[in-house]
Coordinates of C-alpha atoms in Angstrom, one line a residue:
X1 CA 29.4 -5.8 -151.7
X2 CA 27.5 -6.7 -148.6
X3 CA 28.3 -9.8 -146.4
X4 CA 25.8 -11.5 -145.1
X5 CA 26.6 -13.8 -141.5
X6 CA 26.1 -17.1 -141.2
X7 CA 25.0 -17.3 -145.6
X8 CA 24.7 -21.3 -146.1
X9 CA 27.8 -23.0 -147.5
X10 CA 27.5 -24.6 -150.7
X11 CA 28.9 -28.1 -152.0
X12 CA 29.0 -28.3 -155.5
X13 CA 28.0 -32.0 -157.4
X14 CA 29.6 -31.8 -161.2
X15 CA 30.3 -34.6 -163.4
X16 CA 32.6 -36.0 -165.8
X17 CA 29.7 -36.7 -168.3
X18 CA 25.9 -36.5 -169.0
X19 CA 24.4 -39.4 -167.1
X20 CA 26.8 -40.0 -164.5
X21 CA 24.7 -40.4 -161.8
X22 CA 24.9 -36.4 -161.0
X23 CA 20.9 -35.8 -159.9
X24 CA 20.3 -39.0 -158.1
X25 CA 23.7 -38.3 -156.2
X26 CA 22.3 -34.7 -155.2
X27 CA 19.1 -36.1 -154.5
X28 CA 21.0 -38.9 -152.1
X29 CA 23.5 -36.2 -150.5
X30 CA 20.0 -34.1 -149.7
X31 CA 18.1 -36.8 -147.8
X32 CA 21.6 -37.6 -145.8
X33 CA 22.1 -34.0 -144.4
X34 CA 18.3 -33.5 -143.7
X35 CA 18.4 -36.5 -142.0
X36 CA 21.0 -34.8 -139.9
X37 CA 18.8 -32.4 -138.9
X38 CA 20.5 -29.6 -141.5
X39 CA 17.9 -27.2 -143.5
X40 CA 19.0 -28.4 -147.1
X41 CA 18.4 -27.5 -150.1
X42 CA 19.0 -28.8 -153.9
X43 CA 19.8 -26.3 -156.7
X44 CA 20.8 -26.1 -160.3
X45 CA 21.5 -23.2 -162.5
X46 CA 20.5 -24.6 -165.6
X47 CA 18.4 -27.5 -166.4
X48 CA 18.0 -29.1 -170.2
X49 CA 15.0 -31.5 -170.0
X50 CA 11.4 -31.9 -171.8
X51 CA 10.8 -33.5 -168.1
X52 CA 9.6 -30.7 -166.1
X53 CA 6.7 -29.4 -163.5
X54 CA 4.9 -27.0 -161.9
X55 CA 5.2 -25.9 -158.5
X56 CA 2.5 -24.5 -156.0
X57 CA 2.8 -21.2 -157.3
X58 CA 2.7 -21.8 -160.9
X59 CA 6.5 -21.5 -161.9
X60 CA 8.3 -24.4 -163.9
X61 CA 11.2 -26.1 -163.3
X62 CA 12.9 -29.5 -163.9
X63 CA 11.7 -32.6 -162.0
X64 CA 15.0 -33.9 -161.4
X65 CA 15.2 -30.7 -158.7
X66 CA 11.3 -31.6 -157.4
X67 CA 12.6 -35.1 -156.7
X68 CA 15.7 -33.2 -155.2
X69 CA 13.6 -31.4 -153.0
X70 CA 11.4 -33.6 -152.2
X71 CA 14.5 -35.6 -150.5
X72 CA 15.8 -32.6 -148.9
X73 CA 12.2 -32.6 -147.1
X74 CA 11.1 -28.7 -148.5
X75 CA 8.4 -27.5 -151.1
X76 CA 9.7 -27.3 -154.2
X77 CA 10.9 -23.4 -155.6
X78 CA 11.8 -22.4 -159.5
X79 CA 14.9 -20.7 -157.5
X80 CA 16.2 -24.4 -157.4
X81 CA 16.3 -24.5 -161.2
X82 CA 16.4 -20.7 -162.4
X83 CA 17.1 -21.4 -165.4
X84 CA 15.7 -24.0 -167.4
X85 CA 15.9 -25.0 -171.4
X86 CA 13.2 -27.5 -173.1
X87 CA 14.8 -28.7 -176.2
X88 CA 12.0 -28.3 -179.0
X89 CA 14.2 -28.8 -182.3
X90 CA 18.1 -30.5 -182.7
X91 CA 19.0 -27.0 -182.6
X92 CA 17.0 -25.0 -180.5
X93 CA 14.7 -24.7 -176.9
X94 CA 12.3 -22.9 -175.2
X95 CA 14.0 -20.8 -171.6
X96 CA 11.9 -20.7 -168.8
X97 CA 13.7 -18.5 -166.4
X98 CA 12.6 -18.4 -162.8
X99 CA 9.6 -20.6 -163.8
X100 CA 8.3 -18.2 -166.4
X101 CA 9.1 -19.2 -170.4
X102 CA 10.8 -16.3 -172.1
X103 CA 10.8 -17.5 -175.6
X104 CA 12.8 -20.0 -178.1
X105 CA 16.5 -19.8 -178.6
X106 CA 18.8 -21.4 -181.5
X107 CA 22.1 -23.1 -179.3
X108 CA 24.2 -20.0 -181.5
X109 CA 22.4 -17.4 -179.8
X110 CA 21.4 -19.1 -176.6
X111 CA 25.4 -19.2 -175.9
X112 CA 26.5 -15.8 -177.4
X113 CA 25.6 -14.4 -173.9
X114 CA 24.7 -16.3 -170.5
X115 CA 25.6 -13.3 -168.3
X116 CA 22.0 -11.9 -168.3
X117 CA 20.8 -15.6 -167.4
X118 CA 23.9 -16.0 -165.0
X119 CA 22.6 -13.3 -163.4
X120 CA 19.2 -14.5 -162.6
X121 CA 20.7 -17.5 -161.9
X122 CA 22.6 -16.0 -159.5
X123 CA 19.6 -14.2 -157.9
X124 CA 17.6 -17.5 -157.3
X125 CA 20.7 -19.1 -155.6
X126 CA 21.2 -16.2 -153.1
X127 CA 17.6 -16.3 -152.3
X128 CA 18.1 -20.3 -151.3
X129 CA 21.1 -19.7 -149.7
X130 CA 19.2 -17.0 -147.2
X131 CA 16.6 -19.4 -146.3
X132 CA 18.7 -22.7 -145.6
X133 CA 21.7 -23.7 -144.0
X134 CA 23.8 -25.7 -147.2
X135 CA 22.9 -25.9 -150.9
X136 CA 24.0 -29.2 -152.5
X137 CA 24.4 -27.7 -156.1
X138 CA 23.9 -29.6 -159.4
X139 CA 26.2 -29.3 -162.8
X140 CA 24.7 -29.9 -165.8
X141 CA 26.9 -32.4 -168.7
X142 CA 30.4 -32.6 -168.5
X143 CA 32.0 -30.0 -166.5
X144 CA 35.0 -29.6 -169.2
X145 CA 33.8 -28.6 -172.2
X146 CA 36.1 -26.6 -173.4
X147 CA 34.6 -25.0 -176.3
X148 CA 32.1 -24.3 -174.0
X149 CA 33.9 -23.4 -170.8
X150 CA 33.4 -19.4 -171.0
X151 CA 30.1 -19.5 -171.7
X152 CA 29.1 -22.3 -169.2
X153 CA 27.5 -21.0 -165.8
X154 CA 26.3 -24.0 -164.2
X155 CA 29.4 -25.7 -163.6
X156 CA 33.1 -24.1 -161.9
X157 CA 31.4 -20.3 -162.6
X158 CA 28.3 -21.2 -160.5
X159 CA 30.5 -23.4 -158.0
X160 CA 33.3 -20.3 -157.6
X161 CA 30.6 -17.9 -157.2
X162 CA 29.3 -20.0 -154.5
X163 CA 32.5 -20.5 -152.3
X164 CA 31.6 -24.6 -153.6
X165 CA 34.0 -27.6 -153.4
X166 CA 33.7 -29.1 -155.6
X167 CA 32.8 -33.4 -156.1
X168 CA 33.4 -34.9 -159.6
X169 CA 30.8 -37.9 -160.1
X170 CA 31.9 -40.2 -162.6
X171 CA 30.5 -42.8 -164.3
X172 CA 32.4 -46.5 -164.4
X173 CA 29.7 -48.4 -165.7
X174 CA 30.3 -47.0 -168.8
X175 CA 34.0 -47.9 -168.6
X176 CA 37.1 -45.3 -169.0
X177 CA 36.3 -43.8 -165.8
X178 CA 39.9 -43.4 -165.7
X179 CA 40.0 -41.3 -168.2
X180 CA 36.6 -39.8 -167.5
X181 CA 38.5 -38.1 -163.9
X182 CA 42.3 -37.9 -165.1
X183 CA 41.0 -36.3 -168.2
X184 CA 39.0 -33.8 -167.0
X185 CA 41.3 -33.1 -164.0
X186 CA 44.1 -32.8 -166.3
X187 CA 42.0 -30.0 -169.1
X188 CA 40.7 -27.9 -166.2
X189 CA 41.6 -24.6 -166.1
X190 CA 43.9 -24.1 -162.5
X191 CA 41.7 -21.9 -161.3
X192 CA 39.2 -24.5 -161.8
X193 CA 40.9 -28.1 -160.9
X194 CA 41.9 -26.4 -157.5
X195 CA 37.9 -26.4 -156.3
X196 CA 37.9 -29.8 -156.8
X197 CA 37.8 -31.9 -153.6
X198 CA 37.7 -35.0 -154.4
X199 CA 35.4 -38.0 -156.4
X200 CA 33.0 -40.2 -156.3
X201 CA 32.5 -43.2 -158.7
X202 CA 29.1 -44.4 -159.6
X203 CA 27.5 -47.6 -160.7
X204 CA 30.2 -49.8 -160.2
X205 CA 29.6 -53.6 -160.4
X206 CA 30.9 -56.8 -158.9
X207 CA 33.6 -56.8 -155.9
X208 CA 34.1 -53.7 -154.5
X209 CA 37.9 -54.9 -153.0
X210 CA 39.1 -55.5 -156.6
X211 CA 39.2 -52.0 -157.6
X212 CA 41.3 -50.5 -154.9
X213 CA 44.2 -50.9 -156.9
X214 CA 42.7 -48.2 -159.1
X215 CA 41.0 -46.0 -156.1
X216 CA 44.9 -45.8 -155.2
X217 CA 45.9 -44.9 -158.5
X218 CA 43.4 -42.3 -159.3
X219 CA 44.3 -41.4 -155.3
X220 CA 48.2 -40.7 -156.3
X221 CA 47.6 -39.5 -159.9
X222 CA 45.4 -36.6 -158.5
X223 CA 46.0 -36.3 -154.8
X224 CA 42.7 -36.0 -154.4
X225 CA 40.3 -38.7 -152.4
X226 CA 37.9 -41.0 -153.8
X227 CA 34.6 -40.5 -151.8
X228 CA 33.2 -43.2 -152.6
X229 CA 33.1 -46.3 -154.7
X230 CA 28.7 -46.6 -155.2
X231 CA 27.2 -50.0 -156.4
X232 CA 24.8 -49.9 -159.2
X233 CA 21.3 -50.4 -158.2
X234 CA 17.9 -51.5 -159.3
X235 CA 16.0 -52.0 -155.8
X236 CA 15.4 -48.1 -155.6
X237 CA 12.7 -45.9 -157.2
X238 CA 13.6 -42.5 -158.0
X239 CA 12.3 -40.5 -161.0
X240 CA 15.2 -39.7 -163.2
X241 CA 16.1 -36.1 -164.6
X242 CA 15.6 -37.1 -168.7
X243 CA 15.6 -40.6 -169.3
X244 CA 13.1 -43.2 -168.6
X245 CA 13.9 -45.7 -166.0
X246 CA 16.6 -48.2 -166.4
X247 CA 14.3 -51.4 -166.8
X248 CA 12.7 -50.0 -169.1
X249 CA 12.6 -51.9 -172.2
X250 CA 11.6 -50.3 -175.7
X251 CA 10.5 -51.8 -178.5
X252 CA 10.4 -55.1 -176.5
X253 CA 10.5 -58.0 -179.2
X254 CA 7.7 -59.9 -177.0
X255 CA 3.9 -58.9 -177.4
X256 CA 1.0 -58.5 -175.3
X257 CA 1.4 -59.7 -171.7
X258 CA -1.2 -62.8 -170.7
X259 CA -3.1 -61.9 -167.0
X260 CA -1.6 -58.0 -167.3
X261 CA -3.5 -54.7 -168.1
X262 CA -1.1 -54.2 -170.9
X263 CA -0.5 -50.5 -172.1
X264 CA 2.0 -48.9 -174.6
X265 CA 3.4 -45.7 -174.9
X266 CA 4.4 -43.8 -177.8
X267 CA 8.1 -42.9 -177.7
X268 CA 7.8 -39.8 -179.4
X269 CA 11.3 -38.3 -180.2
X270 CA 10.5 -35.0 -178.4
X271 CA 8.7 -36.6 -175.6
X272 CA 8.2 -34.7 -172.3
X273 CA 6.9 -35.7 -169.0
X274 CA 7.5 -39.4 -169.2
X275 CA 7.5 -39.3 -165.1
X276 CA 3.6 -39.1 -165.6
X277 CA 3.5 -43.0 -166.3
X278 CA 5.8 -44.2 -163.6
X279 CA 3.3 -44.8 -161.4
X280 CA 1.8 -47.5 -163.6
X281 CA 5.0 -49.2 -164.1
X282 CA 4.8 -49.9 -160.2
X283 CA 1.4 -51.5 -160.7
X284 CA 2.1 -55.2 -160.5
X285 CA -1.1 -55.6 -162.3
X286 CA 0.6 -53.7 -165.5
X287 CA 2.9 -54.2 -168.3
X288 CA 3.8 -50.4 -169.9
X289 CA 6.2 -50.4 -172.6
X290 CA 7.4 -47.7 -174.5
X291 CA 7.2 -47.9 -178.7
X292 CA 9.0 -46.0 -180.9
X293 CA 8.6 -48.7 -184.2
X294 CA 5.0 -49.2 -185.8
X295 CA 3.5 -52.7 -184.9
X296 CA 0.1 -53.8 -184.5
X297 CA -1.2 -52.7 -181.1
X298 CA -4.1 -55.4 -181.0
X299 CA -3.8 -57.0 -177.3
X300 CA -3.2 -54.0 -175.8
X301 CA -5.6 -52.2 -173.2
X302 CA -4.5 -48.7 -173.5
X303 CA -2.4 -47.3 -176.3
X304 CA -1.0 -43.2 -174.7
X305 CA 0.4 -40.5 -177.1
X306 CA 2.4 -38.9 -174.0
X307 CA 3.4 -35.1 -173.6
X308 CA 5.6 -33.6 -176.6
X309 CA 7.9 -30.0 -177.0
X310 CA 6.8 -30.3 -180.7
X311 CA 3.7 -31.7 -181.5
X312 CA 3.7 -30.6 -185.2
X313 CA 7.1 -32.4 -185.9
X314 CA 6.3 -35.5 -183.7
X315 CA 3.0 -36.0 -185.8
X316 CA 4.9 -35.8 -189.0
X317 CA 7.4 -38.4 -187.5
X318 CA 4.3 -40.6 -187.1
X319 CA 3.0 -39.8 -190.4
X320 CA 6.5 -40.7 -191.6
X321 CA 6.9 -44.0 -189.6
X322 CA 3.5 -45.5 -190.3
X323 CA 2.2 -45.2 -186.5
X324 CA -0.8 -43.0 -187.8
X325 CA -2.1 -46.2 -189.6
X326 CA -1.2 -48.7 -186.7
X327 CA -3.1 -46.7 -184.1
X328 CA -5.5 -46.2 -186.9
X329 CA -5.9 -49.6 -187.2
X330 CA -5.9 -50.2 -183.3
X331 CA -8.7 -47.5 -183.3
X332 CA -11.1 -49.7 -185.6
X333 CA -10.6 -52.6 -183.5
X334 CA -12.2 -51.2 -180.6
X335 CA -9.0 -50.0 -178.6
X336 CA -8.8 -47.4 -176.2
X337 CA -6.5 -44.2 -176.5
X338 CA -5.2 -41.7 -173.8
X339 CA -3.7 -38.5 -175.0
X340 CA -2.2 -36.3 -172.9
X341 CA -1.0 -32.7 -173.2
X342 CA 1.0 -33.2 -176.8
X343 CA -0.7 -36.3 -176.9
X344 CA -4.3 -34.6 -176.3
X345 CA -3.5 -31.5 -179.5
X346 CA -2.5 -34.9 -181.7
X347 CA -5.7 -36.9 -181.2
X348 CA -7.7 -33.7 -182.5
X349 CA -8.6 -32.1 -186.4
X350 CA -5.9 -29.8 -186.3
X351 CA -2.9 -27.7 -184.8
X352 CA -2.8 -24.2 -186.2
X353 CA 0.8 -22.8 -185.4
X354 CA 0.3 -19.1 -187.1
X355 CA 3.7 -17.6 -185.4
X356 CA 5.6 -20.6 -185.7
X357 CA 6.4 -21.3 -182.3
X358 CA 6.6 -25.2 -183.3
X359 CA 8.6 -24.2 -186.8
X360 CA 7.4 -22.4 -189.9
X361 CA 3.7 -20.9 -189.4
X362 CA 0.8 -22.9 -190.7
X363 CA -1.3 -25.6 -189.8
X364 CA -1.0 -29.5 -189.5
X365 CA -3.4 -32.0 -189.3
X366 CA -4.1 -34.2 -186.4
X367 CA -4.9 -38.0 -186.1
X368 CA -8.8 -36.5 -185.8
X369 CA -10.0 -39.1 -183.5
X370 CA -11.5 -36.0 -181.5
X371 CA -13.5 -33.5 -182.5
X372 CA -11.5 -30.6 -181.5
X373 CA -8.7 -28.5 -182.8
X374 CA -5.9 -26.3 -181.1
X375 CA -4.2 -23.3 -181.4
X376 CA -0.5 -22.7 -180.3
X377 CA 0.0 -19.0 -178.5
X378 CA 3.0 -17.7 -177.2
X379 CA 1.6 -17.3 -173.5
X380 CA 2.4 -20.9 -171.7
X381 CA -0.6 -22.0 -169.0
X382 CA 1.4 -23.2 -166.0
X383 CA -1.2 -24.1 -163.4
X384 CA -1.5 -26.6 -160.4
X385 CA -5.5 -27.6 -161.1
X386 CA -7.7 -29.5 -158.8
X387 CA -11.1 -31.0 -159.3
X388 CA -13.3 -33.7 -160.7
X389 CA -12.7 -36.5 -163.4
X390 CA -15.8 -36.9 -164.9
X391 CA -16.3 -40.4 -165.9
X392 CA -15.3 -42.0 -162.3
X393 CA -15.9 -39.1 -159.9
X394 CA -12.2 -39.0 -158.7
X395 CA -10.6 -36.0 -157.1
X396 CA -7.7 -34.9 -159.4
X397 CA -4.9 -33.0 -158.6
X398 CA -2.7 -32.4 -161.6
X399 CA -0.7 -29.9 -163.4
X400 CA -1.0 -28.2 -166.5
X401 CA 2.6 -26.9 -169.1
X402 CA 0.9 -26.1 -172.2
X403 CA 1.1 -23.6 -175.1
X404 CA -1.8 -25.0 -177.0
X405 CA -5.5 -23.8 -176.7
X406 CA -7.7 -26.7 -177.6
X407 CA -11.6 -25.9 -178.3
X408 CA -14.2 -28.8 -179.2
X409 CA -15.6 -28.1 -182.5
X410 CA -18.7 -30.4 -182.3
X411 CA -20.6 -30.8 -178.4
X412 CA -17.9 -30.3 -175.7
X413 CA -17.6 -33.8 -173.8
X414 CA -14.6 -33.0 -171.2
X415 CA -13.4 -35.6 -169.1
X416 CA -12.1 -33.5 -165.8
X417 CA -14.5 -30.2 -164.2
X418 CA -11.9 -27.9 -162.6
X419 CA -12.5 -26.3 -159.3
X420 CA -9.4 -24.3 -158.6
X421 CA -6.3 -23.3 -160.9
X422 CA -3.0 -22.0 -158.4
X423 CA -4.7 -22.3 -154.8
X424 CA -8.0 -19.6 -156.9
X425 CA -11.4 -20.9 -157.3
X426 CA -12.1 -21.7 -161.1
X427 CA -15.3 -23.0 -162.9
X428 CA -13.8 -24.9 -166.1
X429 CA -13.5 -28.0 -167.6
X430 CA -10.5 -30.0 -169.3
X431 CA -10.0 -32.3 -171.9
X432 CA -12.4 -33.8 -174.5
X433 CA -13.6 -37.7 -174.7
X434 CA -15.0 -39.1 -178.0
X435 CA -19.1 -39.8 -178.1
X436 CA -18.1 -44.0 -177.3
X437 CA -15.6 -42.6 -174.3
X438 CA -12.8 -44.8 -176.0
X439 CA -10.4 -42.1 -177.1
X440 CA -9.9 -39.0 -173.9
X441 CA -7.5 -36.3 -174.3
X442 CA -6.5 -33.6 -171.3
X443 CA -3.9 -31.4 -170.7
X444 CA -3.5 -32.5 -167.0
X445 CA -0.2 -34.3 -166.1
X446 CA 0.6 -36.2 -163.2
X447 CA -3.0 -38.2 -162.8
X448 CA -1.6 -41.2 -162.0
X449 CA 0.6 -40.0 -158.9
X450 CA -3.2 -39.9 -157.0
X451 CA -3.5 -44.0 -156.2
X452 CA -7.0 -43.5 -156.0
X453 CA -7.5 -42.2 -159.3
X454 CA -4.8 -44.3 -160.7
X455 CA -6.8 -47.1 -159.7
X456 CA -10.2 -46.3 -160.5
X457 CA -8.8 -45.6 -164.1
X458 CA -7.1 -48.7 -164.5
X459 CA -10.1 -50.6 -162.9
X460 CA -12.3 -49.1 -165.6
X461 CA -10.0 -50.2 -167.5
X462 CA -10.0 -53.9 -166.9
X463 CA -12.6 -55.0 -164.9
X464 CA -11.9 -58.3 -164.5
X465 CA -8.2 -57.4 -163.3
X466 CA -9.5 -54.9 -160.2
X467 CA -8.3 -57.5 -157.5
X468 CA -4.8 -57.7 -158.8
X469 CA -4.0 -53.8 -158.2
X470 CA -2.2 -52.2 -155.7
X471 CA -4.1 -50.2 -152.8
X472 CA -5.7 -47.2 -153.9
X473 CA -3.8 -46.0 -150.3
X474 CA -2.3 -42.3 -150.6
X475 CA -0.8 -42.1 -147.4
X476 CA 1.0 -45.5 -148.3
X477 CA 2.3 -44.1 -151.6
X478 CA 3.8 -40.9 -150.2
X479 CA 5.4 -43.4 -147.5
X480 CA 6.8 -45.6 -150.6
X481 CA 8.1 -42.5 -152.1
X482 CA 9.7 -40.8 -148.8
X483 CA 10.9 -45.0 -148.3
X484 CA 13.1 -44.7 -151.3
X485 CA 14.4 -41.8 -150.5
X486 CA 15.5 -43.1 -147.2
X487 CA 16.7 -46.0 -148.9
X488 CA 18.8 -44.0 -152.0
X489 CA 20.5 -42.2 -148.8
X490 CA 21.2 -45.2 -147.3
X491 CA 22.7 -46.8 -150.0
X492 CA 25.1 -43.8 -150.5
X493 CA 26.0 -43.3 -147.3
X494 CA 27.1 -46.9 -146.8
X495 CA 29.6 -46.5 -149.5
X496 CA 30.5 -42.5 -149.1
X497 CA 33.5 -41.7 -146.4
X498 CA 31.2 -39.4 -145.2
X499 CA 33.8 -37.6 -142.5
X500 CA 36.0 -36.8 -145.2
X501 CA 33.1 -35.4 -147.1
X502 CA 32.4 -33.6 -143.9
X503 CA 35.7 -32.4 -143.5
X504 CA 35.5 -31.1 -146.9
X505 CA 32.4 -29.1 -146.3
X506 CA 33.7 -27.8 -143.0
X507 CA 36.9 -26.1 -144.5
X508 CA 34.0 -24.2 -147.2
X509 CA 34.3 -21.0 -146.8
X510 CA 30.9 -19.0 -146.0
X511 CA 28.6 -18.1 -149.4
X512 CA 28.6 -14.1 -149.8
X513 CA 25.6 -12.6 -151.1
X514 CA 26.3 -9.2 -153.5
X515 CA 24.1 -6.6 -152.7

């Protein structure tokens, strides 16, 4: 074993549950210490999210560590997120290891043996830890699953390997968050309960000064501090890791929105890369919901089929459900549809799966509003692609996660001319439109993060609603997006007893690399 001086300490972020408030509280911590003027950086062994992206250099990884990084002010690496699973069944995923996919796995065999992934895992988080100066690492769940605990290398294994105290983020909006840290505490392994350092409780509501009775109790039960005591909030922005945003309301029981450019989203069950429609949702102009029941669509501006891990098995879910014949039915009417990625394959003739990488081989027929059919092969595209859309003359800059091969089987009508994939020159073309331009399909995610095509699109859109949108102003919406950032750090910091934190991080021993 070789030491390495001066290797970046390491504080380690786990939680009591799934959606405690773990990411957002990483992303928070990261913005806080590079606002200090330390070299930080955000990292998670393993990831399980349909939400994912591509970085500069063409590797995937999980959002919820690009939104990590982009707090902690540095270009976003696969090494944050070596290890990342895409669910694609109720049993099974697709792992991407240090951004590059390495097949499907059943959950039985996936856990039979993490040491080759812990390994890799282990790899990416030495490289970070030789470039910065502290790693705020990420657990993934609950960090007590016993049945699990073994097997489980993002949590205490990845945090002892790292030299981490640890912080236990729990959860008190969803009540028992007394049982939530006493619980844990008390099933940990020793070994285990003595890296923790102390908690912080999330999303607490109301008067602050009427839960110090139970800061002290949890205070004497443990002897451990509680960090923090963090108010719920809605005034702050932040992409979340794999769930749609908080205000979010599906299946709303209200219709069409008078005055608004009102588009829905189909809430397929294995939908990936929700993040792409955030930006809309910002648009004052715009009412997006998400849809997961069949109604009639008529009112609406823009219907989207978004990004899927399983396109074959979501279009037999809208076969099933009866959305095939309501956005049928929208179709005649006149209404405009947007498919993207997933959504794109489904608007076309056909999928042809012939290694069943979505299933058993064979092929299933698409909504055939385009003219086109796709192929799934084993090789993923992950690209960074730049260039032109075609119907407004935009500059694009999107991304492309896709296993499908789509060709147009009647006269090619792309929407977007690609000039460069990964930083290279290319000469291609993406997506397909129908001969009326109402229905578009393309593999690029991400189009909407660009205000200026984001408002272009939503101008050709609605016409008559071009006055009401927000600036088409990028430099103002990367300055919204560092904002709430600034504002998430703030927010944490006012309610964090950041010295003893400090302290805390102080007493942390030195990482060791193994050479």
């Amino acid at each position: 074993m070789n030491e390495k001086e001066n290797s970046a300490r390491c504080l380690a972020v786990l939680g009591t549950g799934s959606d405690v408030g773990k990411s957002v509280t990483v992303a928070a911590l990261c913005r806080i210490f590079s606002d200090l003027g330390v070299n930080v950086a955000p990292y998670k062994a393993q990831n399980m999210s349909n939400n994912s992206h591509v970085t500069g250099l063409g590797g995937e990884m999980g959002r919820a560590q690009v939104v990590q990084a982009e707090a902690a002010r540095v270009a976003p690496h696969v090494d944050m997120n070596p290890v990342l699973l895409k669910p694609a069944t109720d049993t099974g995923a697709q792992v991407v290891v240090q951004g590059r996919p390495i097949g499907n796995r059943k959950a039985a065999d996936y856990f039979k043996d993490t040491l080759p992934l812990f390994e890799k895992a282990k790899e990416s988080l030495d490289r970070l830890r030789s470039e910065h100066d502290l790693i705020i690492m990420e657990g993934a769940g609950s960090c007590a699953e016993m049945n699990l605990l073994s097997r489980d290398f993002v949590n205490f294994r990845m945090a002892g390997y790292a030299k981490a105290p640890v912080i236990l983020v729990a959860d008190i909006d969803r009540g028992g968050v007394f049982a939530q840290i006493i619980g844990t505490m008390h099933i940990l392994p020793e070994e285990y309960k003595s890296l923790v350092k102390g908690f912080i409780i999330n999303r607490f509501r109301g008067d602050a000064a009427l839960f110090d009775d139970g800061i002290r109790y949890i205070e004497e039960f443990t002897g451990l501090p509680v960090l923090g005591l963090v108010p719920y909030f809605r005034h702050i922005e932040i992409d979340s890791e794999d769930g749609l945003p908080l205000d979010i309301v599906i299946d709303p029981p209200a219709g069409p929105v008078p005055g608004r450019i009102n588009i829905a989203v189909i809430r397929l069950p294995h939908i990936s890369n929700f993040t792409d429609f955030n930006p809309l949702i910002r648009q004052k102009a715009v009412s997006l919901h998400y849809l997961s029941k069949p109604r009639a669509l008529s009112g609406c501006d823009l219907v989207i089929l978004p990004g899927s891990k399983n396109v074959r098995s979501d279009l037999g879910w809208m076969r099933e459900t009866g959305w095939d014949r309501a956005i049928g039915d929208y179709w005649d009417s006149g209404g405009r549809i947007l498919g993207v990625c997933g959504g794109y394959q489904m608007l076309g003739n056909i999928i042809r799966d012939p290694l069943g990488l979505e299933g058993d081989p064979g092929d299933t027929v698409g909504l055939r509003f385009l003219d086109v059919e796709t192929e799934l092969q084993p090789e993923k595209i992950l690209t960074r692609s730049k260039g032109v859309w075609i119907s407004n003359g935009y500059a694009i800059d999107g991304y492309e996660i896709h296993m499908g091969r789509t060709r147009a089987l009647s006269e090619p009508a792309p929407t977007a001319r690609i000039s460069s994939r990964n930083g290279e020159p290319a000469s291609e073309t993406d997506g397909h439109a129908s001969p009326d331009g109402l229905v578009i399909g393309t593999y690029l995610h991400g189009l909407f993060d660009q205000p200026g095509f984001c408002h272009a699109f939503l101008s050709d859109l609605r016409p008559d609603m071009e006055e009401s949108l927000s600036s088409p102003d990028s430099a103002a919406a990367d300055a919204f997006r560092q904002g709430q950032y600034d504002l998430l750090a703030r927010h944490f910091s006012d309610h964090l007893n950041m010295k003893r934190l400090m302290t805390i991080l102080d007493r942390a021993e030195p990482a060791i690399r193994e050479g």
